[in-house]
Short mmCIF file of C-alpha atoms and ligand atoms in Angstrom, two decimals:
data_model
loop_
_atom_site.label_atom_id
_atom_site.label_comp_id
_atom_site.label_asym_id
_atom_site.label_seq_id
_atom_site.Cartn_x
_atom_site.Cartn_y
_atom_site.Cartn_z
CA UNK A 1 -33.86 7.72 -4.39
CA UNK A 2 -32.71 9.88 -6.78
CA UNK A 3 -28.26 9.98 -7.51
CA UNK A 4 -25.98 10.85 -9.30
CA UNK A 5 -22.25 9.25 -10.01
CA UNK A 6 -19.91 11.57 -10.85
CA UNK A 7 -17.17 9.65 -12.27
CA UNK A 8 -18.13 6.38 -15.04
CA UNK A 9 -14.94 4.14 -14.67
CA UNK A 10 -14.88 0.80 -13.14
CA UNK A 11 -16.19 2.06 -9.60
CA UNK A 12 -18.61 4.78 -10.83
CA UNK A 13 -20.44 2.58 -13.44
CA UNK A 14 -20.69 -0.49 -11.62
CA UNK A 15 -22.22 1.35 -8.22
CA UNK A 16 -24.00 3.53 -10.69
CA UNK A 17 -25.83 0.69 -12.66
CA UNK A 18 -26.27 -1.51 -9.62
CA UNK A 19 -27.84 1.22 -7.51
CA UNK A 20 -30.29 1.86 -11.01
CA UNK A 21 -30.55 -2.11 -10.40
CA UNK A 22 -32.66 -1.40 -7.09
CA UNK A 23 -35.19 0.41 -8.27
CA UNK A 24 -33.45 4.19 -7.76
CA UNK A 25 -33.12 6.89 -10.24
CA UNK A 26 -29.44 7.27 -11.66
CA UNK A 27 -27.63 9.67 -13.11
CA UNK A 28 -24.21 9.08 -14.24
CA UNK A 29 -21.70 11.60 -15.08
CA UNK A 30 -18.22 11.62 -17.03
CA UNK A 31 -16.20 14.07 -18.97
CA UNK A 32 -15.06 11.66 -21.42
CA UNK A 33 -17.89 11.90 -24.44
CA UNK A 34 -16.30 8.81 -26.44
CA UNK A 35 -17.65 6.36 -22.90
CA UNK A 36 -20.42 8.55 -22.97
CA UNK A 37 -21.94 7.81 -26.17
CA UNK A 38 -21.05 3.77 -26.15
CA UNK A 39 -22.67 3.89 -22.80
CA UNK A 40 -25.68 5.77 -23.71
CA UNK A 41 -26.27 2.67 -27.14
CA UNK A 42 -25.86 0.10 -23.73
CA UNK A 43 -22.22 -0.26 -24.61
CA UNK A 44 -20.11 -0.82 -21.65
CA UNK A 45 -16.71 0.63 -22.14
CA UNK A 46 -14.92 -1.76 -19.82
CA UNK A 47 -15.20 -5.70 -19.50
CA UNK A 48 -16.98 -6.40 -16.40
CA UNK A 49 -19.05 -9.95 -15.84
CA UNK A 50 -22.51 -9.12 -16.41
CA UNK A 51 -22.30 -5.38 -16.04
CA UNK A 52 -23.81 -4.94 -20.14
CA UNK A 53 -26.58 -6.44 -18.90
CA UNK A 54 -27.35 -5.00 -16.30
CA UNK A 55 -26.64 -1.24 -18.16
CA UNK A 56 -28.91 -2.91 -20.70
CA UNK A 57 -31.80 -3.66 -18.85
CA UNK A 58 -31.77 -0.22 -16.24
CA UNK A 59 -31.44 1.79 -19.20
CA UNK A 60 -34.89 0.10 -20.65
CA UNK A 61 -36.86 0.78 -17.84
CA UNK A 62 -35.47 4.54 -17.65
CA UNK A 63 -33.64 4.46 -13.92
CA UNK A 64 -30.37 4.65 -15.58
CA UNK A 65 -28.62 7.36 -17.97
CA UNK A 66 -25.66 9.04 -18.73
CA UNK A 67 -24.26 12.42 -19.34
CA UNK A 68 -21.91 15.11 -19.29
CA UNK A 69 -23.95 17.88 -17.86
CA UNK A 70 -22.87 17.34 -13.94
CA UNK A 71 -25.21 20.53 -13.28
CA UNK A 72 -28.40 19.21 -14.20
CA UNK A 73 -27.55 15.75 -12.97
CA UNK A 74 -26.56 17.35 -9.28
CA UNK A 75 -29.69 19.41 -9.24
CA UNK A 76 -31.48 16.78 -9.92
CA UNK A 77 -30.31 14.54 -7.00
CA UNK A 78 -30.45 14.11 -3.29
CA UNK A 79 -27.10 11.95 -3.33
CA UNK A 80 -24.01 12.34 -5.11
CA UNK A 81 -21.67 10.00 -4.98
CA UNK A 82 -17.69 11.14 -6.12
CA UNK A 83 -16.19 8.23 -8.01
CA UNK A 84 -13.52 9.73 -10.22
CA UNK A 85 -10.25 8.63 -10.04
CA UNK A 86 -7.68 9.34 -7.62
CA UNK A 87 -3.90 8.48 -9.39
CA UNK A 88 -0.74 8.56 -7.70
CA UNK A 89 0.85 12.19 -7.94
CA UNK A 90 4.48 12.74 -8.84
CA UNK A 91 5.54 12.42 -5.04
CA UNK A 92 3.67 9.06 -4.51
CA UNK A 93 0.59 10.86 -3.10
CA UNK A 94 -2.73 10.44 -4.01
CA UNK A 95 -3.79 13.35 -6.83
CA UNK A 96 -6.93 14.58 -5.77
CA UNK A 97 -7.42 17.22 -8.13
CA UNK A 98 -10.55 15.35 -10.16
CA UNK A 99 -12.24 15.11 -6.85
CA UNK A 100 -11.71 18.71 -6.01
CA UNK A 101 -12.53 19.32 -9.49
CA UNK A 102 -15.92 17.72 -9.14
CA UNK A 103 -16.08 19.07 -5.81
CA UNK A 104 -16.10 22.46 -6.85
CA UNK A 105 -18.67 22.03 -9.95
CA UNK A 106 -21.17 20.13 -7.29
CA UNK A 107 -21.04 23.25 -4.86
CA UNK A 108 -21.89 25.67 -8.10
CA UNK A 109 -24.90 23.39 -9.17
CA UNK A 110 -26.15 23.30 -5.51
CA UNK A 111 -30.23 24.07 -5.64
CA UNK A 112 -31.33 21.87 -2.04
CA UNK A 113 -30.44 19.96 0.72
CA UNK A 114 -27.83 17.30 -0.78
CA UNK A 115 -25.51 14.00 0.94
CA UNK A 116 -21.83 15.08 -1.18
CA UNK A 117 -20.62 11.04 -1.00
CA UNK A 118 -16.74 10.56 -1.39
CA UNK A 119 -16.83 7.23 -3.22
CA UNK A 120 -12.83 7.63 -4.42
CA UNK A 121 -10.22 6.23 -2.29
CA UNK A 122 -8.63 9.47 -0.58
CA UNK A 123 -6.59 10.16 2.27
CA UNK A 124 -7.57 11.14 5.68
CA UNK A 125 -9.05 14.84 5.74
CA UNK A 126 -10.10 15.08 2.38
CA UNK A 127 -13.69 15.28 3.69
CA UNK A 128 -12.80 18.13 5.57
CA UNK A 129 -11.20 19.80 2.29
CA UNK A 130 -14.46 19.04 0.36
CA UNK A 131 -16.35 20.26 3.35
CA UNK A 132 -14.47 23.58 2.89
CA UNK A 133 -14.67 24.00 -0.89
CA UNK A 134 -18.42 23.23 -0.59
CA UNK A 135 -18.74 25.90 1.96
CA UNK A 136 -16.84 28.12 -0.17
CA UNK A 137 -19.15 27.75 -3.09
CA UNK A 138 -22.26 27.21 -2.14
CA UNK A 139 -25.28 28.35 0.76
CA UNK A 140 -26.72 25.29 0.77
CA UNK A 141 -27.36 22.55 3.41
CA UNK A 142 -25.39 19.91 2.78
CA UNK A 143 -22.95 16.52 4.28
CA UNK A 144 -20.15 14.99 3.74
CA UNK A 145 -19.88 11.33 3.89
CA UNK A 146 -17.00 8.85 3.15
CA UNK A 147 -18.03 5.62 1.74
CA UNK A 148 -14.96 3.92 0.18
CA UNK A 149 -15.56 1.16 -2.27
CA UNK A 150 -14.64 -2.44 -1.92
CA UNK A 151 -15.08 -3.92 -4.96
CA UNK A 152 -13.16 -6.18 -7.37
CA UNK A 153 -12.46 -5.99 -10.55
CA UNK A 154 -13.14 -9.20 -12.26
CA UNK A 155 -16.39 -9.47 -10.00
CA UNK A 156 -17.82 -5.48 -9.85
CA UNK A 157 -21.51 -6.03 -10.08
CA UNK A 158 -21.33 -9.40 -7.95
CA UNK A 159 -19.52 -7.36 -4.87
CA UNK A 160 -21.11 -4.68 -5.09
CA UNK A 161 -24.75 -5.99 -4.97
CA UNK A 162 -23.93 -8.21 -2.32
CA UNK A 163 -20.57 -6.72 -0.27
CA UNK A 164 -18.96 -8.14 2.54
CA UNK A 165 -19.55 -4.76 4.08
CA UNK A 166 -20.54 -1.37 3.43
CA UNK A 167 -18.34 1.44 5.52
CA UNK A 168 -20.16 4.60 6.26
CA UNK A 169 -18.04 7.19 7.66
CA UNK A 170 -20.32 10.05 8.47
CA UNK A 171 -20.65 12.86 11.18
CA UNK A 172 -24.63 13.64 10.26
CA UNK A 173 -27.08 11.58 12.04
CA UNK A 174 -29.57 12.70 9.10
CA UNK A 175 -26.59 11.70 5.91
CA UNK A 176 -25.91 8.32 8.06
CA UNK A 177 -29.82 7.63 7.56
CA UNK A 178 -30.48 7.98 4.42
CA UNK A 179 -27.28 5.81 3.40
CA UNK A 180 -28.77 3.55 5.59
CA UNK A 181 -31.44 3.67 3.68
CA UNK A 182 -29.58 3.43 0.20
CA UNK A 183 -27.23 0.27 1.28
CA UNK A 184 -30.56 -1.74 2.44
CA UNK A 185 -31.67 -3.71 -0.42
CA UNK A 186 -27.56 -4.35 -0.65
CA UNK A 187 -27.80 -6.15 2.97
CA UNK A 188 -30.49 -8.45 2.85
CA UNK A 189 -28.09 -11.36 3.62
CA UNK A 190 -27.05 -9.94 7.05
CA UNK A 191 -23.66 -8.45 5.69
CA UNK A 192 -22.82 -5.42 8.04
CA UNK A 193 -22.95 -1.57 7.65
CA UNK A 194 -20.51 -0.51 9.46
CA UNK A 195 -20.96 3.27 10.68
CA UNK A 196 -17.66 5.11 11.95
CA UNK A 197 -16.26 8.93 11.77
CA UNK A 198 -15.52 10.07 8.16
CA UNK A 199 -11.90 10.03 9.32
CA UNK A 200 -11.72 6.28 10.22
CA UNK A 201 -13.55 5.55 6.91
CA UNK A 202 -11.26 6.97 4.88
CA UNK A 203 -8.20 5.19 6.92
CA UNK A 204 -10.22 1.91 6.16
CA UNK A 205 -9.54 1.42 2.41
CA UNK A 206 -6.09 2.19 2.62
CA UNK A 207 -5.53 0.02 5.83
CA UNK A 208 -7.56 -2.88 4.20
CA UNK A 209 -5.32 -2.51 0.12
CA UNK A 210 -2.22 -1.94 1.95
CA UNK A 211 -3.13 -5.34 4.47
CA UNK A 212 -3.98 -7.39 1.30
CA UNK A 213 -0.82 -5.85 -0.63
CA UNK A 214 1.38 -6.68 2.15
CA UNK A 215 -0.20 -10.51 1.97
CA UNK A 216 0.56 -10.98 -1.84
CA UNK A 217 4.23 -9.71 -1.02
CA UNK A 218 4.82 -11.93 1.83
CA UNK A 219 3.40 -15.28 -0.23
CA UNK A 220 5.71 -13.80 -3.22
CA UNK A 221 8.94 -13.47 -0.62
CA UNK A 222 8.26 -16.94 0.64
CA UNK A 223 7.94 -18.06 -2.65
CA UNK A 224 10.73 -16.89 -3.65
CA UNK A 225 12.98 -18.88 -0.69
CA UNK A 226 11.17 -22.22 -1.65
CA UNK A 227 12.45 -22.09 -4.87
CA UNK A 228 16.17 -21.62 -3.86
CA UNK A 229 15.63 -24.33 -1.17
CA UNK A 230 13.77 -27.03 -2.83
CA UNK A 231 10.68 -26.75 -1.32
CA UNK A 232 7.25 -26.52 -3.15
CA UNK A 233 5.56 -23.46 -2.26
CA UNK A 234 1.88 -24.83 -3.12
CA UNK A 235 2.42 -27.51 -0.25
CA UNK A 236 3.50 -24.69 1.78
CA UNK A 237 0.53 -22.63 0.65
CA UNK A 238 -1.87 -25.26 1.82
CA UNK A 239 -0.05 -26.20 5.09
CA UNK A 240 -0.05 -22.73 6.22
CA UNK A 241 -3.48 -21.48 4.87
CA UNK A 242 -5.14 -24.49 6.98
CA UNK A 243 -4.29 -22.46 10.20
CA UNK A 244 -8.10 -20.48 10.72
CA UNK A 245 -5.96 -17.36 11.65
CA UNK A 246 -4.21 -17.17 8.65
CA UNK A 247 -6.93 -18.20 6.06
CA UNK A 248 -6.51 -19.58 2.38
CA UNK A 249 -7.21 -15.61 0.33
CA UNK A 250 -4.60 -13.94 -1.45
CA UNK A 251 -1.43 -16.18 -0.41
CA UNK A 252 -0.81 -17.17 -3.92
CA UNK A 253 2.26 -16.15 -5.34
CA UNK A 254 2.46 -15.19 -8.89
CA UNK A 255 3.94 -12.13 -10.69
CA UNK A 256 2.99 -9.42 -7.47
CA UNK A 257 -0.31 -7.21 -7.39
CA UNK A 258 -0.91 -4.70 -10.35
CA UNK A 259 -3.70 -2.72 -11.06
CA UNK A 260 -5.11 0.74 -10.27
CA UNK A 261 -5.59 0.28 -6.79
CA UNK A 262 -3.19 -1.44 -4.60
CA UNK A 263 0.41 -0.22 -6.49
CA UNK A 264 -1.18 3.37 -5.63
CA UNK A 265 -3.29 2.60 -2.18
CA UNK A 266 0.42 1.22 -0.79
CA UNK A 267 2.39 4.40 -2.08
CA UNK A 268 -0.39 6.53 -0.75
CA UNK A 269 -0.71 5.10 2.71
CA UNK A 270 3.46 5.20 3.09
CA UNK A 271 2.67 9.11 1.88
CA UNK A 272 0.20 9.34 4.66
CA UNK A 273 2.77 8.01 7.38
CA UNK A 274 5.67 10.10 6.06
CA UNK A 275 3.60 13.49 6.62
CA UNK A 276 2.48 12.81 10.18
CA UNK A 277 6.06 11.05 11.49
CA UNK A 278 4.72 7.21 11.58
CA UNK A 279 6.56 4.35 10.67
CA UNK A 280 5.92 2.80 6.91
CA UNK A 281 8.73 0.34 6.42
CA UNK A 282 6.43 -3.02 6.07
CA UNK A 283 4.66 -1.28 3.30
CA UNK A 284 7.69 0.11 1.57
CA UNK A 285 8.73 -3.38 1.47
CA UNK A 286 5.85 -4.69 0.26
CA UNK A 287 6.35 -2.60 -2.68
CA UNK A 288 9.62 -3.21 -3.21
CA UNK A 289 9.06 -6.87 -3.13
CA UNK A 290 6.18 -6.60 -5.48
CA UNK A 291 8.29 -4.95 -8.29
CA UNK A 292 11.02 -7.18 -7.23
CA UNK A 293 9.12 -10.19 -8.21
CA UNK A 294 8.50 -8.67 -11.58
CA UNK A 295 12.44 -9.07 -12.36
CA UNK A 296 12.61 -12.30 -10.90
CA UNK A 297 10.09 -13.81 -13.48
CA UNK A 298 12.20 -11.76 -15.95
CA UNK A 299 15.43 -12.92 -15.09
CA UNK A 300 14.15 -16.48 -15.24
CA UNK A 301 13.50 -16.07 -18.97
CA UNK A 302 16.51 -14.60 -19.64
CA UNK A 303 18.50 -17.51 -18.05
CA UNK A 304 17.10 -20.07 -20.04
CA UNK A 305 16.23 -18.46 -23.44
CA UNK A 306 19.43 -15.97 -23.14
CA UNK A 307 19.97 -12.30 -22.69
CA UNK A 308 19.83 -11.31 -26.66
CA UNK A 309 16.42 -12.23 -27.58
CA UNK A 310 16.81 -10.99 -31.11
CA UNK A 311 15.76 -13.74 -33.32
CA UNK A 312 13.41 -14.88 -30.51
CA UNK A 313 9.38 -15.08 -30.60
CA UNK A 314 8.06 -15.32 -27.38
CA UNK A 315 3.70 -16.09 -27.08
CA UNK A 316 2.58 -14.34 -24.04
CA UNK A 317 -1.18 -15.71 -22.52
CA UNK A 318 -2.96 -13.54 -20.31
CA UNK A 319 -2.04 -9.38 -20.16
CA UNK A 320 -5.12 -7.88 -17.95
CA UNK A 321 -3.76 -7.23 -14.53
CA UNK A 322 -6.38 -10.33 -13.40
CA UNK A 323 -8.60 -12.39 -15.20
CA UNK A 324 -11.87 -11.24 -15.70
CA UNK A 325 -10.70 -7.73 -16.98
CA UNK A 326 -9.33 -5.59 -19.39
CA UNK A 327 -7.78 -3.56 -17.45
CA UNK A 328 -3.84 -3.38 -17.93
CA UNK A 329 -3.26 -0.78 -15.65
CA UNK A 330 -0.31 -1.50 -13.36
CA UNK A 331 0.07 -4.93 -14.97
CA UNK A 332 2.79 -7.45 -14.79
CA UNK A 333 2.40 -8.29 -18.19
CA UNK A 334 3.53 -4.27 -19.26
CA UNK A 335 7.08 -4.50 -17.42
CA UNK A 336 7.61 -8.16 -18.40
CA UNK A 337 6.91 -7.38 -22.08
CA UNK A 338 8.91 -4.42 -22.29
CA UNK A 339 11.97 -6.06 -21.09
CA UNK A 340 11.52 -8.26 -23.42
CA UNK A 341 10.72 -6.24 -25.95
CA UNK A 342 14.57 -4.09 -24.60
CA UNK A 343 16.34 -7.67 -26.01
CA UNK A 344 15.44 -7.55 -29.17
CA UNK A 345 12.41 -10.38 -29.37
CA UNK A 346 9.44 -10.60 -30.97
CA UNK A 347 6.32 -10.96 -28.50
CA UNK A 348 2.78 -12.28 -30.03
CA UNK A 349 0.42 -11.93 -27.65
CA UNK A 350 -3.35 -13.18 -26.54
CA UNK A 351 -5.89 -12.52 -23.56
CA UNK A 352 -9.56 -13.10 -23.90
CA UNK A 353 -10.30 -9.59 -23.29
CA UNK A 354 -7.07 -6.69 -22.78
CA UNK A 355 -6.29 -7.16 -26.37
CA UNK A 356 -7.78 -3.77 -27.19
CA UNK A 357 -6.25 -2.44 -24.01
CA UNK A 358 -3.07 -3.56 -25.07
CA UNK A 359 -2.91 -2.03 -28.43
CA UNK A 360 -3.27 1.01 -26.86
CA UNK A 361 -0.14 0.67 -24.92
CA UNK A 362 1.93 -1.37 -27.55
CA UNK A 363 0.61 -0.84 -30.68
CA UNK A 364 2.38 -2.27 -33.80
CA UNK A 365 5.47 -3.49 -31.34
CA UNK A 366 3.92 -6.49 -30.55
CA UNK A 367 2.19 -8.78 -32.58
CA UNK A 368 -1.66 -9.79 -31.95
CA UNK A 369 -3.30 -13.41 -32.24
CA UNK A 370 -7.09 -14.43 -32.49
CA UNK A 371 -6.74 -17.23 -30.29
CA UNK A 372 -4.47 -18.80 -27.52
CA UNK A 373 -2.93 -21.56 -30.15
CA UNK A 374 -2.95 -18.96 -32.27
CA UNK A 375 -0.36 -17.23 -30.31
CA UNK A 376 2.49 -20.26 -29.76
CA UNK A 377 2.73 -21.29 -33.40
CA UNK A 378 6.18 -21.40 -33.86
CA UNK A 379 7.51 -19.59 -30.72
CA UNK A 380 10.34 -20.63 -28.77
CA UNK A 381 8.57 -20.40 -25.67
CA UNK A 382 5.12 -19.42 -23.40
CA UNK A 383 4.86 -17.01 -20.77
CA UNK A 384 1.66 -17.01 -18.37
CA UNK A 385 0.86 -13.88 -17.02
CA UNK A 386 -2.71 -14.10 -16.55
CA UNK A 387 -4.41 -17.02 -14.81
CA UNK A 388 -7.46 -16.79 -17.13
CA UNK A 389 -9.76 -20.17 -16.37
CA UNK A 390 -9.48 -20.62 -20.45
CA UNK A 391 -5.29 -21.24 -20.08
CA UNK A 392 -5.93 -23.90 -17.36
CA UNK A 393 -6.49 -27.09 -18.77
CA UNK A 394 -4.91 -26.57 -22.69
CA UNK A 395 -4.15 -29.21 -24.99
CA UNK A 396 -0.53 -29.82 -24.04
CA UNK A 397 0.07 -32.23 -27.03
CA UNK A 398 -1.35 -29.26 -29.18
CA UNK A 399 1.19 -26.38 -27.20
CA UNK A 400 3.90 -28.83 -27.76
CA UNK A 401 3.07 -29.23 -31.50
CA UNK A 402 2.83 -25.85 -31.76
CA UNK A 403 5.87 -24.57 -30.24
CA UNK A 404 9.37 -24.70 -31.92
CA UNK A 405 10.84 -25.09 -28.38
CA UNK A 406 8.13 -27.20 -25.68
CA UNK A 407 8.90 -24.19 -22.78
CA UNK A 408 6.78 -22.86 -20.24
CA UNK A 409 7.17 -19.65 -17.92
CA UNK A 410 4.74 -19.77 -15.96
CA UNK A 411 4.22 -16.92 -13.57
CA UNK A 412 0.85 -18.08 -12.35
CA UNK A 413 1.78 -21.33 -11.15
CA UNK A 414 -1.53 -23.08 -13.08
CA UNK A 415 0.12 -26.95 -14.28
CA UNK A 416 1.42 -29.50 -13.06
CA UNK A 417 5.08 -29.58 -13.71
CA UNK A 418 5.22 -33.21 -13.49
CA UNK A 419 2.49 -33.93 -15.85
CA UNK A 420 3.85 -31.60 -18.07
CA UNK A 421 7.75 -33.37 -17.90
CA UNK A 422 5.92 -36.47 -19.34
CA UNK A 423 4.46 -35.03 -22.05
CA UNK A 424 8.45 -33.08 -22.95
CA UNK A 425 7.35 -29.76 -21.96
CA UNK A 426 9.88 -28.03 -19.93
CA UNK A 427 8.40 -25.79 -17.08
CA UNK A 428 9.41 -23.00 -14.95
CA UNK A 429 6.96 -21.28 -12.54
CA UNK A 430 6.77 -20.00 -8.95
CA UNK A 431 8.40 -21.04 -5.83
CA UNK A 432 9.30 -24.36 -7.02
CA UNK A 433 12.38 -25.91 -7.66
P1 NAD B 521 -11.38 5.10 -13.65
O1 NAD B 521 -10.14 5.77 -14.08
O2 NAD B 521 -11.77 3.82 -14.28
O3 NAD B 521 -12.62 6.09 -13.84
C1 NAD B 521 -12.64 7.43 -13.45
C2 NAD B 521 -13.64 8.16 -14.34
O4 NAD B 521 -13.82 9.48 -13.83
C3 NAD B 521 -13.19 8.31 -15.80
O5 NAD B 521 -14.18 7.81 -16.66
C4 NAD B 521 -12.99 9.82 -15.96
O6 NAD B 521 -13.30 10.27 -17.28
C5 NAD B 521 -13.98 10.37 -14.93
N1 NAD B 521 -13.72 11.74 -14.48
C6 NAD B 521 -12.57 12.26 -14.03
N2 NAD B 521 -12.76 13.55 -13.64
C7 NAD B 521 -14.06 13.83 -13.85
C8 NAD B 521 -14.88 14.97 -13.61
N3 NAD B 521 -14.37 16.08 -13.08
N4 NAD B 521 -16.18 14.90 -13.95
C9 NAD B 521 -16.69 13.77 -14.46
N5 NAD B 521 -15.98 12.65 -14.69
C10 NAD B 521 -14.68 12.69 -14.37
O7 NAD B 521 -11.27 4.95 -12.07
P2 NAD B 521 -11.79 3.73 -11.16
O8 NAD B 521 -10.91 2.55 -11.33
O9 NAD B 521 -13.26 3.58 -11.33
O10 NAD B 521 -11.49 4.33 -9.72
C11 NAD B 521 -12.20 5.43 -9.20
C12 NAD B 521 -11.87 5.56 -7.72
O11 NAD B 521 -12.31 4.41 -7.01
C13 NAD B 521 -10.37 5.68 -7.43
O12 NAD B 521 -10.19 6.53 -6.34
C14 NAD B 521 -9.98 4.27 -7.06
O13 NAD B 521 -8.84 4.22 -6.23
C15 NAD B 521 -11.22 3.80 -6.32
N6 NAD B 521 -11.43 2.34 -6.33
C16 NAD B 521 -11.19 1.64 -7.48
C17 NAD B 521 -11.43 0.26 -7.49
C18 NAD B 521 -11.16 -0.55 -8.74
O14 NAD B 521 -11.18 -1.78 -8.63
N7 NAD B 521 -10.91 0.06 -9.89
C19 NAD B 521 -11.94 -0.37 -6.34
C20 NAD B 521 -12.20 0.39 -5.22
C21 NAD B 521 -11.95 1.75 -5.22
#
């Protein structure tokens, strides 16, 4: 089939490459000519497991390129899919103007028949807004369909050649079929697609970030009591997750969800609710826990290691939002760094692959190491932020070596504390006493 992706971030290039992947022609489009030409050499801008080469190899065999001329790649496809992003607006809504944007540039470059595919996580109605710009701009035959994207970061190409689902929200018996048609080879294994109106597919993804942000807040509030009670939230964890209707996924507490989607899904959805009267105090919460959680950690630090930091170095592990990617977006490791940064210390810092990310925020105010020892020499403490498989097991005679003072934070709750007592380490982490 022949597509185009309008939109080459971590949604757009990972559908992009892994539709190429099944044998269909691919287009992909982006404004930003720096990604371009890195992804034209086979480059992949981001860090995504196995997505290189998988750009790599679809680029060889000429089903995959990239370019900024959206008119020629729209007249030259049946299917265009909309995967630019969709940031929270000043008032907490979603900004829509890049899809409109694209929207608008799709209808001019009209030339046949084409399926206008709203990959982007957007509100309810915004099909019917697209539906009317296209009419506006163009004579053409065309359909709207919603099909919102479940993928992880961390694990793009993996979810999205083999997802749990694919949602379809479509009004066109003739659009349904030929996504049908596109999602196939995705579905082997028996995974579902799941037809439904364009307006129920757009409620999914918001429903479904908001459900799993909610989660992460409630295992962080729980958390939180164990601590000041003396219970051990991990024995907690595993008592609870063992009931089948609660389930063991996303109940671990930590430092609170970051990234691009769910601190901007939840403030979206509570948007949503506020314009058509409906109740949105569980997800206001769920926010406000979430950046709660943040100061927690913070306050911890300060309580030990005291509130002037000046003369301080503190080694941070781990500053992508996850493991698995670069992306810093929305990241615990940006508000905990800055207020430490505010008290006066001096941060080095290491992740296997945000460093790059992070000198774009930071720059020279933070300090940069090659490795993870690299990082503790001499600092009078560790903070986890990341729960990157590489900071699991360490060397803990090494860290303790290594450090002036033998303290952990850890806000990813990854040792043992006990084993760690016995070798002099002290340890803070997560809804533990
Ligand atoms: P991103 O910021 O990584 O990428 C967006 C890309 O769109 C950028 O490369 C930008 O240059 C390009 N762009 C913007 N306007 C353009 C235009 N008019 N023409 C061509 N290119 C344009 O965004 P992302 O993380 O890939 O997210 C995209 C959408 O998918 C968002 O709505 C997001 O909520 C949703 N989503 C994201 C994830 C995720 O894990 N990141 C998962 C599911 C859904």
């Amino acid at each position: 089939m022949r597509i185009c992706v309008i939109g080459t971030g971590y949604v757009g290039l990972a559908a992009g490459t892994c539709l190429a992947e099944m044998g269909n022609d691919v287009i992909c489009v982006d404004k930003d000519t720096k990604k371009l030409a890195k992804l034209e050499k086979g480059i992949a801008p981001i860090y995504e497991p196995g997505l290189e080469e998988l750009i790599k190899v679809n680029i060889a065999e000429g089903r995959l390129s990239f370019t900024s001329n959206l008119d020629m790649a729209v007249k030259k496809s049946l299917v265009c899919f909309i995967a630019v992003g969709t940031p929270q607006g000043d008032d907490g809504s979603a900004d829509l103007s890049a899809v409109y944007e694209a929207v608008e540039s799709i209808a001019k470059s009209m030339n046949e028949y084409k399926v206008i595919v709203d990959k982007s996580t957007v509100p309810v109605g915004t099909a019917e807004k697209v539906t009317e710009i296209m009419k506006k701009n163009t004579n053409f035959e065309f359909d709207v369909v919603s099909n919102p994207e479940f993928l992880k970061q961390g694990a793009a190409v993996e979810d999205f050649l083999k997802p749990d689902r694919v949602v379809i929200g479509s009004n066109s018996k003739k659009a349904t079929e030929i996504m049908q048609d596109l999602y196939s080879p995705f579905l082997r294994t028996g995974n579902p697609v799941i037809i439904m109106d364009v307006k129920s597919a757009e409620m999914t993804k918001y429903a479904a970030n908001s459900f799993l942000a909610v989660k992460i807040s409630y295992a962080n509030q729980i958390a939180n009591i164990c601590e000041k009670v003396g219970a051990d939230v991990e024995m907690v964890r595993v008592g609870m997750c063992s009931d089948s209707r609660i389930g063991s996924k996303f109940l671990f507490p930590g430092l609170g969800y970051g990234g691009s989607c769910f601190p901007k899904d939840v403030k979206a959805m509570i948007n949503i609710a506020k314009e058509f009267g409906c109740g949105y105090n569980l997800l206001e919460s769920a926010d406000e826990v979430n950046k709660e959680q943040r100061q927690i950690f913070i306050r911890k630090i300060i309580k030990r290691v005291g509130e002037d930091l000046k003369g301080k170095t503190i080694a941070i592990w781990g500053l992508a939002f996850k493991p698995k990617t670069n992306d810093m977006r929305e990241a615990p490791s940006v508000t905990i760094i800055e207020a430490l940064l505010a008290r006066g210390a001096k941060i080095v810092v290491f992740d296997p692959k945000a460093m790059e990310s992070a000198k774009e925020i930071f720059g020279k105010q933070i300090n940069y190491a090659e490795n993870a020892y690299g990082a503790i020499k001499e600092a009078d403490c560790l903070v986890i932020l990341t729960e990157w498989n590489e900071f699991r097991r360490p060397d803990f005679d090494k860290v303790n070596e290594l450090l002036k003072t033998p303290l952990i934070f850890d806000g990813r709750n990854l040792y043992d504390k006990k084993r760690l007592k016995a070798k002099g380490i002290e340890y803070f982490s997560v809804g533990k006493k």
